[in-house]
Short mmCIF file of C-alpha atoms and ligand atoms in Angstrom, two decimals:
data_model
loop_
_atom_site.label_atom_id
_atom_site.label_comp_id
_atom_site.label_asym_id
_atom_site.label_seq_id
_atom_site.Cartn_x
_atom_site.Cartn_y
_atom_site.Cartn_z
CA UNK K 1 26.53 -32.48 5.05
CA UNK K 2 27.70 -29.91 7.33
CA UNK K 3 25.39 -26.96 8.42
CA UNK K 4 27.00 -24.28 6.32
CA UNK K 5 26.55 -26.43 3.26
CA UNK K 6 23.17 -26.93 4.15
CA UNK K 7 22.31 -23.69 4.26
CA UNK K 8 23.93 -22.95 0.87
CA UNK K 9 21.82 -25.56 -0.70
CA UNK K 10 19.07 -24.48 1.05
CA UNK K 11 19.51 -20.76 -0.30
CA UNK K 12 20.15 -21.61 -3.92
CA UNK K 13 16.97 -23.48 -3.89
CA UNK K 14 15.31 -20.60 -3.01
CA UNK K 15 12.14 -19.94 -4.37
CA UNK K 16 9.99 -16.88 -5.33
CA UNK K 17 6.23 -16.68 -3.57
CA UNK K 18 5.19 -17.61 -7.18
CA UNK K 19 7.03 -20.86 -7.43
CA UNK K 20 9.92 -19.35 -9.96
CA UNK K 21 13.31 -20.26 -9.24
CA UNK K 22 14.60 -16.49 -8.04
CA UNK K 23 17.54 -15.53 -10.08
CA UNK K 24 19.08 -13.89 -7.01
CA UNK K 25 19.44 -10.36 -8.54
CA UNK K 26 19.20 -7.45 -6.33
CA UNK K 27 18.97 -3.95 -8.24
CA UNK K 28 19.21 -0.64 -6.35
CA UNK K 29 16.97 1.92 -8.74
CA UNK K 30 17.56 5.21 -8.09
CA UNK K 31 14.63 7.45 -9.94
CA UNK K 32 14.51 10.70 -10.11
CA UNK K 33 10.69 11.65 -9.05
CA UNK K 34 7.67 11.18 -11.20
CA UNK K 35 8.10 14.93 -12.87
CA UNK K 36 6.41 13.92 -16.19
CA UNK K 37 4.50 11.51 -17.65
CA UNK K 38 7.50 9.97 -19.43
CA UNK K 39 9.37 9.65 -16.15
CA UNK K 40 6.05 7.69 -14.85
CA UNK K 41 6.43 5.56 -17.75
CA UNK K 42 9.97 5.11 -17.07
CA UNK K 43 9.30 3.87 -13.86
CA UNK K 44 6.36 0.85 -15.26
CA UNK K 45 8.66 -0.73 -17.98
CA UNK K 46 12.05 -0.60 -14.96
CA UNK K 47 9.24 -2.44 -12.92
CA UNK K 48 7.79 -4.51 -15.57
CA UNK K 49 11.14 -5.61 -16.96
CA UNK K 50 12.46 -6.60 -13.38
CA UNK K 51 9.72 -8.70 -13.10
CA UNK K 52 9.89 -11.00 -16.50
CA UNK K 53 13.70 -11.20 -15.78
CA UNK K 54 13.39 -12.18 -12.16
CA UNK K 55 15.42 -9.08 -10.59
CA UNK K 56 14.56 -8.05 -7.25
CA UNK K 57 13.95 -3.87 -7.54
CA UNK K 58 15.09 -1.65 -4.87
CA UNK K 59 12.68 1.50 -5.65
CA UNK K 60 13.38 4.83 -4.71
CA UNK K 61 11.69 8.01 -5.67
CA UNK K 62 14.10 11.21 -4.98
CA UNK K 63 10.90 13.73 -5.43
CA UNK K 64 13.91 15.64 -7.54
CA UNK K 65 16.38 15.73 -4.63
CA UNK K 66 19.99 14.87 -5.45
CA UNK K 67 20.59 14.40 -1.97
CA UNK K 68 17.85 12.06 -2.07
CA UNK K 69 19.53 9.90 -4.83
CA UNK K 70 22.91 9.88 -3.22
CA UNK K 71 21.29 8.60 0.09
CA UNK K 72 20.01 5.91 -1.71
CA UNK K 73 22.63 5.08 -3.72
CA UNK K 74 24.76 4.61 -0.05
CA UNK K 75 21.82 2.60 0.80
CA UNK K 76 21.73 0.04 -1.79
CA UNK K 77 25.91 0.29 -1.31
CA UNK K 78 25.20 -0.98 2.58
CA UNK K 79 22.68 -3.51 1.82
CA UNK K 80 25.24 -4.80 -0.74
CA UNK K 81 22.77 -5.09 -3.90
CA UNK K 82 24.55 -6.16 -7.40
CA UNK K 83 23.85 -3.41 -9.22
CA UNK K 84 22.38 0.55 -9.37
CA UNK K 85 20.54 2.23 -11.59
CA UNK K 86 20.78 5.63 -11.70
CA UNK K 87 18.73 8.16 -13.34
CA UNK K 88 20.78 11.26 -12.33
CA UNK K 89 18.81 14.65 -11.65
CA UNK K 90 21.41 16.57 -12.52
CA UNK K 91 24.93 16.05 -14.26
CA UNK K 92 27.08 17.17 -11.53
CA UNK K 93 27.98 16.41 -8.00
CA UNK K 94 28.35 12.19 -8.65
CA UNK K 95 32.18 11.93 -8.30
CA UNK K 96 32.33 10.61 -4.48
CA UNK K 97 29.19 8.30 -4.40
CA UNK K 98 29.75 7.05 -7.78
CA UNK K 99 33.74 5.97 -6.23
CA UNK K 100 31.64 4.38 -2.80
CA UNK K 101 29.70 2.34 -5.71
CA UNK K 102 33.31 1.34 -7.00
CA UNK K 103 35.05 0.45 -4.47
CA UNK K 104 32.41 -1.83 -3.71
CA UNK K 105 32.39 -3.24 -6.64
CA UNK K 106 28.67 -2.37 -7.60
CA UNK K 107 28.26 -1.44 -11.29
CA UNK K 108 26.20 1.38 -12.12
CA UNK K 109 23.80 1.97 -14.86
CA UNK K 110 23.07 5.36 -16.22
CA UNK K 111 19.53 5.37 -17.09
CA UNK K 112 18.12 8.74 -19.74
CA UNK K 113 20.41 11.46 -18.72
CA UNK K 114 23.99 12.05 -18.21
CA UNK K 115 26.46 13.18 -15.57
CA UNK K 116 29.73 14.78 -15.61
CA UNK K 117 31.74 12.10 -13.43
CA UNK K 118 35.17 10.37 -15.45
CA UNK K 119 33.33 7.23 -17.17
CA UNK K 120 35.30 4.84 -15.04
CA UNK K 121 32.46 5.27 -12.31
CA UNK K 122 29.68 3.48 -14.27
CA UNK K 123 29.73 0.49 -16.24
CA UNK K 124 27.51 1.94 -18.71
CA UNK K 125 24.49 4.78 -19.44
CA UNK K 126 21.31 4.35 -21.55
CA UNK K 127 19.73 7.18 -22.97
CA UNK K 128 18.85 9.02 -25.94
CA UNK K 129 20.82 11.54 -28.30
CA UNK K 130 19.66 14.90 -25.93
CA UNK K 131 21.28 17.22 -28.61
CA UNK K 132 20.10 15.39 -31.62
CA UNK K 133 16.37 15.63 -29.87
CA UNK K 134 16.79 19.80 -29.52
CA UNK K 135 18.07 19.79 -33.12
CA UNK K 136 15.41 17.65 -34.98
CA UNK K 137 12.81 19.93 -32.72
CA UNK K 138 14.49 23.22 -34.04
CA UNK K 139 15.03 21.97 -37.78
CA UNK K 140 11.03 21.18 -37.97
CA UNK K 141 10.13 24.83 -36.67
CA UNK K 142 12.46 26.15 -39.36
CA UNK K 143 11.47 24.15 -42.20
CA UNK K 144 7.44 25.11 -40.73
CA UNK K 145 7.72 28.84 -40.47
CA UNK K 146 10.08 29.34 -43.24
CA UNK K 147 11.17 32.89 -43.99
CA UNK K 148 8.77 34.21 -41.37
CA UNK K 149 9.83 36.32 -38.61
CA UNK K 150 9.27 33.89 -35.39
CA UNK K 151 9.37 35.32 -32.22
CA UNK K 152 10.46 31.84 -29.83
CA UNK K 153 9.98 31.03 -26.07
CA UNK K 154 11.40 28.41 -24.60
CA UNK K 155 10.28 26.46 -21.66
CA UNK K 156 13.51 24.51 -20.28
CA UNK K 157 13.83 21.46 -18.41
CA UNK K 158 15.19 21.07 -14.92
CA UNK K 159 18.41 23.33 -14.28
CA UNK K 160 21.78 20.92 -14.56
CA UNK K 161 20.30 18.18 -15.85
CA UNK K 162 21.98 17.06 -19.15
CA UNK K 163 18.32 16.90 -21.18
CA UNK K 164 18.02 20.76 -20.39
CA UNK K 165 21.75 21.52 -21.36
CA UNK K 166 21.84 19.60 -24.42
CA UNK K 167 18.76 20.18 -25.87
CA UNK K 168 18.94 23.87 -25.52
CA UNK K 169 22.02 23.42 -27.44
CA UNK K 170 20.98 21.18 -29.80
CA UNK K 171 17.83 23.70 -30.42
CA UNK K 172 20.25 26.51 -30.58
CA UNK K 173 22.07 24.64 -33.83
CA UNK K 174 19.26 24.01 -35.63
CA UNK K 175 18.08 27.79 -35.73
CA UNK K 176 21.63 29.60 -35.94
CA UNK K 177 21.43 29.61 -39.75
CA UNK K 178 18.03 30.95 -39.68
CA UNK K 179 17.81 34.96 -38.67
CA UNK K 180 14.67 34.93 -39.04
CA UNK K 181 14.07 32.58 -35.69
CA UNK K 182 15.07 34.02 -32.25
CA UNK K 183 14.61 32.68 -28.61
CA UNK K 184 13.05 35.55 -27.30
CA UNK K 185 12.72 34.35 -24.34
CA UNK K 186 13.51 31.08 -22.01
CA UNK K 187 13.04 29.64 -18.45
CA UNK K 188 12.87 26.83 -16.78
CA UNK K 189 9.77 25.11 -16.17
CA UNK K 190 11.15 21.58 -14.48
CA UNK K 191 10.04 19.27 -16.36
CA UNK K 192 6.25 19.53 -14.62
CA UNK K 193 3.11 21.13 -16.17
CA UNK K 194 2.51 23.19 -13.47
CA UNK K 195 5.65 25.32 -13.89
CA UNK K 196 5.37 25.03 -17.84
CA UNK K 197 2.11 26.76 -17.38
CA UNK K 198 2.73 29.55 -14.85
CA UNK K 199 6.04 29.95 -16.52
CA UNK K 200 4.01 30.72 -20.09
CA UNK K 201 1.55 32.80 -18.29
CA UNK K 202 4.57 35.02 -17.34
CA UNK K 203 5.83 34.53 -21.17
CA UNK K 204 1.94 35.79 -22.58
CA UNK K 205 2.14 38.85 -20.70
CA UNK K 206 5.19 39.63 -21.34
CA UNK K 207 5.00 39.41 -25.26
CA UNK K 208 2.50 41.67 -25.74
CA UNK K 209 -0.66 39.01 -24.42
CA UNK K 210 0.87 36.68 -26.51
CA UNK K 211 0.60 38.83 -29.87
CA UNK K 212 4.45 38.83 -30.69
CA UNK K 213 5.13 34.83 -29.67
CA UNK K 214 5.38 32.69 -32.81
CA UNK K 215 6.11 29.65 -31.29
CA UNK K 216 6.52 27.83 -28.28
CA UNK K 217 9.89 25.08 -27.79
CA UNK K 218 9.29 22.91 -24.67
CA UNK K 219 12.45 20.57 -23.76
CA UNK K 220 9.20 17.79 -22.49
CA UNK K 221 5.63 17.45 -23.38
CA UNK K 222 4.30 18.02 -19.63
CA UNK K 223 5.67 21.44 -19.96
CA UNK K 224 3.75 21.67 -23.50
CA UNK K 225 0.89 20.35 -22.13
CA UNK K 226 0.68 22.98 -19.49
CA UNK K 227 1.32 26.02 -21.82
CA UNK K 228 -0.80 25.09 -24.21
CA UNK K 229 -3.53 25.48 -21.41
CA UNK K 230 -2.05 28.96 -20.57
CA UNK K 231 -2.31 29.40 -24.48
CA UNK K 232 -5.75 29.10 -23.95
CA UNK K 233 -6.90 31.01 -21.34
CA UNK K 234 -5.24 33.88 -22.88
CA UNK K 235 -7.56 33.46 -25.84
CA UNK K 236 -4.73 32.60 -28.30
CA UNK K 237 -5.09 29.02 -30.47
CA UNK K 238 -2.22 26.79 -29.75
CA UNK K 239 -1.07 24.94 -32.70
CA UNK K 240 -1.89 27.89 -34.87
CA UNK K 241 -1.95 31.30 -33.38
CA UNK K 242 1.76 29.77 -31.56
CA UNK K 243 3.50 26.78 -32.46
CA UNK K 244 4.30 24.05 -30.52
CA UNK K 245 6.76 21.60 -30.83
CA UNK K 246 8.17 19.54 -27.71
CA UNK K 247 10.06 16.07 -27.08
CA UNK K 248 8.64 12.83 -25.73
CA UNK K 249 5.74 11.44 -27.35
CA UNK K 250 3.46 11.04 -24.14
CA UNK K 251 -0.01 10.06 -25.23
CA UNK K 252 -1.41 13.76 -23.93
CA UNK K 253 0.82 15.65 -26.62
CA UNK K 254 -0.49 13.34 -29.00
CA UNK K 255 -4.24 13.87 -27.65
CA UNK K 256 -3.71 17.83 -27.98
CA UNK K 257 -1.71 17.54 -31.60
CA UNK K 258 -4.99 15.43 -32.74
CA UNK K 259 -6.85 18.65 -31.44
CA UNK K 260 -4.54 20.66 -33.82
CA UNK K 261 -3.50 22.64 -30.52
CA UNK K 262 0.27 21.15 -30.73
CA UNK K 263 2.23 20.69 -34.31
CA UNK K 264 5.29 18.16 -33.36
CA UNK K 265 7.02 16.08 -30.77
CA UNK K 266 10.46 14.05 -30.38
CA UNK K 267 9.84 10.44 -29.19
CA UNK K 268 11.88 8.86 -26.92
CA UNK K 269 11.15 5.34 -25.46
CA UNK K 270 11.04 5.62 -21.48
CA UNK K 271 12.54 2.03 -21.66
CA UNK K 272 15.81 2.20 -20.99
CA UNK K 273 15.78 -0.67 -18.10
CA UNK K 274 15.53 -3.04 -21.23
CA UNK K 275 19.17 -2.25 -22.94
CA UNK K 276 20.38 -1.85 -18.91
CA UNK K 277 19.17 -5.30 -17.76
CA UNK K 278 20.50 -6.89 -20.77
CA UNK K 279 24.46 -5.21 -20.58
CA UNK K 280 23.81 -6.41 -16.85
CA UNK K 281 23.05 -9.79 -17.65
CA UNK K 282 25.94 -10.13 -19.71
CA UNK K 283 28.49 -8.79 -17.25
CA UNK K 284 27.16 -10.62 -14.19
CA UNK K 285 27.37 -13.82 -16.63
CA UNK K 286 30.81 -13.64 -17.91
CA UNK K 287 32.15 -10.22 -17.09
CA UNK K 288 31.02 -8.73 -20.89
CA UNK K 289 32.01 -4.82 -20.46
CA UNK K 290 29.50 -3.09 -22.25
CA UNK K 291 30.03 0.36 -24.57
CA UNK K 292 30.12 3.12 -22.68
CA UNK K 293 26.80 4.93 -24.00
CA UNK K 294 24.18 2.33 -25.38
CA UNK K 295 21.73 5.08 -27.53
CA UNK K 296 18.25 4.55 -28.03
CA UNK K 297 16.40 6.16 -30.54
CA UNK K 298 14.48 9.83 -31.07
CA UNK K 299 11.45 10.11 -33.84
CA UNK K 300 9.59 13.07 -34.76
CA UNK K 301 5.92 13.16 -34.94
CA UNK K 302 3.67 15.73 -36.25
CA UNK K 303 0.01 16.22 -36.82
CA UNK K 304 0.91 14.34 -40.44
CA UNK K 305 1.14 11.11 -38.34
CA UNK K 306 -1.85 10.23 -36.96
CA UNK K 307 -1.54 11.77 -33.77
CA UNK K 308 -5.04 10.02 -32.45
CA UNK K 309 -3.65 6.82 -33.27
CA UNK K 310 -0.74 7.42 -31.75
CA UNK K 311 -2.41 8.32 -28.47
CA UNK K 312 -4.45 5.18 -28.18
CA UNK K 313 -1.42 3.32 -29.10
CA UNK K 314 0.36 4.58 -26.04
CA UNK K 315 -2.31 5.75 -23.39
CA UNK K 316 -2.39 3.23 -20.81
CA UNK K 317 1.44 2.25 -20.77
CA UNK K 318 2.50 3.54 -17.64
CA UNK K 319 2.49 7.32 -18.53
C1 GZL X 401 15.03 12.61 -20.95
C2 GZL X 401 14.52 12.60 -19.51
C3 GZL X 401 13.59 13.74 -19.27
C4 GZL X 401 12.25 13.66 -20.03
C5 GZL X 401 11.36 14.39 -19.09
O1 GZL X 401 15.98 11.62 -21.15
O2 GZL X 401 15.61 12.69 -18.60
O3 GZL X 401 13.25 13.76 -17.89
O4 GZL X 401 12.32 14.26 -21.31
C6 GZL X 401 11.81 13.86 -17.75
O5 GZL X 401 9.99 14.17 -19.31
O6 GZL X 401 11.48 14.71 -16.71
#
C-alpha cells in the first residue's frame, strides 16, 4: 500500500477525541456580535446543533463590524472550509466576498437577516418573515388601542440591516389605515438595551416627560427591555401608562409582560442552524439545491398567554 494511500486511510479513519467517527465537516460561522439576547441564543443552538451532527464550527464574533465578517469570511475561504454561515449585519456591501466564496466553490448560508447581493451568491438564507413580524406587531397595537389617539415611538434596530428595514415597513402597513396611530417619533437603538434605554430617555423628555407617548414599538425585546426601565425611572407604568409591544420572545420580555410592564411580543426561533445544517447535508450528499429562502415561523404573545410560563419555558436556553 503506497504511502499516499496510507495516509488516506489513515485520515478517513479519523476519529473525534470522543471516539465518534468525525464526519469531516468544516463550517465557517460568521455571527454578527452578541447584541441581544436572541443573538446569544442564536449562537448556543449553531453550537449545539454542530455538535449532535458532527460539524466542526469555525466561530467568529464580528462585535457588529462588517469588516469584521468579511475578514472572516476570506478566512474560512483560505483555510478552505465546506461551507459559511453568514448572519449578515447589514444588507449591503456582500457582492465581492460573497463572489471569493463562489469561485471557491464554498456555499453560503444566510442565517436571520437578509442582504442585497443577486441570489446566485448563496446557496440558501434562513430566517423569518421581517415584514410579516412589524405587521403582526402593528395590527395588535391597533386592534389594543382602538379608536384612541396613540401617540407612537419607535425604537429601531441596527441601521441597514434587513430586520430594521422591513419591520419598520411592515409596522408602517399595519397602522396606515388607522389615523388615529402615528410614529411620532423613531431612532435607532441597535439592537442593545443600553441604546434602547438612553434612546427612550431622549424620547420621555421629549414628549412632554412621557405624558403624550401612547405606546412604545421596539424592532427587539433588548431594546424593550431597556425602555421599559427608562419608563420607569421617569415614573410612568410600562404596560399601562405606554404600551409595549416588541419582537423576539426572549425569556426577559416574557418576565416583564408577567409583571404587566410589557403587553406583546413576536417570537422568532433563534434556530436557524437547524433548517441550514439540514439543506447542507443534503447538498454535500447528493448536490440537493435547496429553495432560495427556507422561512421559519413568527408567533405573537401577549400577557393572555401565560407570559410566566413562557419565561421558565425558555430561560436557560442560551439567551
Ligand atoms: C432577526 C435578527 C435580529 C433580532 C435581534 O432576524 O437579525 O438581530 O431580532 C438581533 O435581537 O440583534
Amino acid at each position: 500500500m503506497t504511502i499516499k494511500t496510507l495516509l488516506g486511510t489513515a485520515a478517513l479513519l479519523a476519529v473525534t477525541a470522543t471516539g465518534a467517527l468525525a464526519e469531516g465537516e468544516t463550517v465557517g460561522f460568521s455571527q454578527i456580535g452578541s447584541e441581544s439576547g436572541w443573538r446569544a441564543a442564536e449562537t448556543t443552538l449553531t453550537r449545539q446543533q454542530a455538535e449532535e451532527r458532527g460539524i466542526q464550527l469555525q466561530f467568529s464574533d464580528a462585535q457588529q463590524k462588517q469588516e469584521n465578517q468579511i475578514a472572516a469570511i476570506r478566512s474560512f475561504i483560505a483555510q478552505g472550509v465546506d461551507a459559511i454561515l453568514l448572519a449578515p449585519v447589514v444588507a449591503t456591501g456582500w457582492d465581492s466576498v460573497l463572489q471569493e466564496a463562489k469561485e471557491a466553490e464554498i456555499p453560503v448560508v444566510l442565517l436571520d437577516r437578509q442582504v442585497d447581493s443577486a441570489d446566485d451568491l448563496y446557496l440558501t438564507a434562513v430566517g423569518s418573515n421581517l415584514v410579516h413580524e412589524g405587521e403582526v406587531a402593528g395590527e395588535w397595537l391597533a386592534g389594543e388601542v382602538g379608536d384612541r389617539e396613540c401617540r407612537i415611538v419607535e425604537l429601531q434596530g441596527t441601521t441597514g440591516s434587513s430586520p430594521a428595514i422591513d419591520r419598520k415597513t411592515g409596522f408602517e402597513n399595519a397602522i396606515k389605515d388607522h389615523p388615529n396611530l402615528t410614529i411620532v417619533r423613531s431612532q435607532t437603538g441597535d439592537f442593545t438595551r443600553a441604546l434602547g434605554k438612553e434612546v427612550m430617555e431622549s424620547f420621555l423628555q421629549a414628549e412632554n416627560g412621557g405624558k403624550d407617548i401612547c405606546a412604545l414599538y421596539a424592532h427587539n425585546d433588548d431594546m424593550a427591555v431597556g425602555a421599559i426601565q427608562a419608563i420607569k425611572e421617569a415614573g410612568l407604568k410600562p404596560g399601562s401608562d405606554i404600551l409595549v409591544v416588541s419582537i423576539d420572545g426572549v425569556p426577559d420580555l416574557f418576565q416583564a409582560m408577567a409583571a404587566g410592564e410589557a403587553n406583546a411580543t413576536v417570537e422568532l426561533t433563534p434556530n436557524m442552524a437547524g433548517p441550514a445544517f439540514d439543506a447542507l447535508e443534503a447538498y454535500w450528499k447528493d448536490g440537493t439545491t435547496p429553495p432560495k429562502f427556507i422561512q421559519t415561523e413568527s408567533k405573537l404573545y401577549t400577557q393572555a398567554d401565560d407570559p410566566a410560563g413562557e419565561y421558565e419555558r425558555r430561560k436557560g436556553l442560551g439567551y
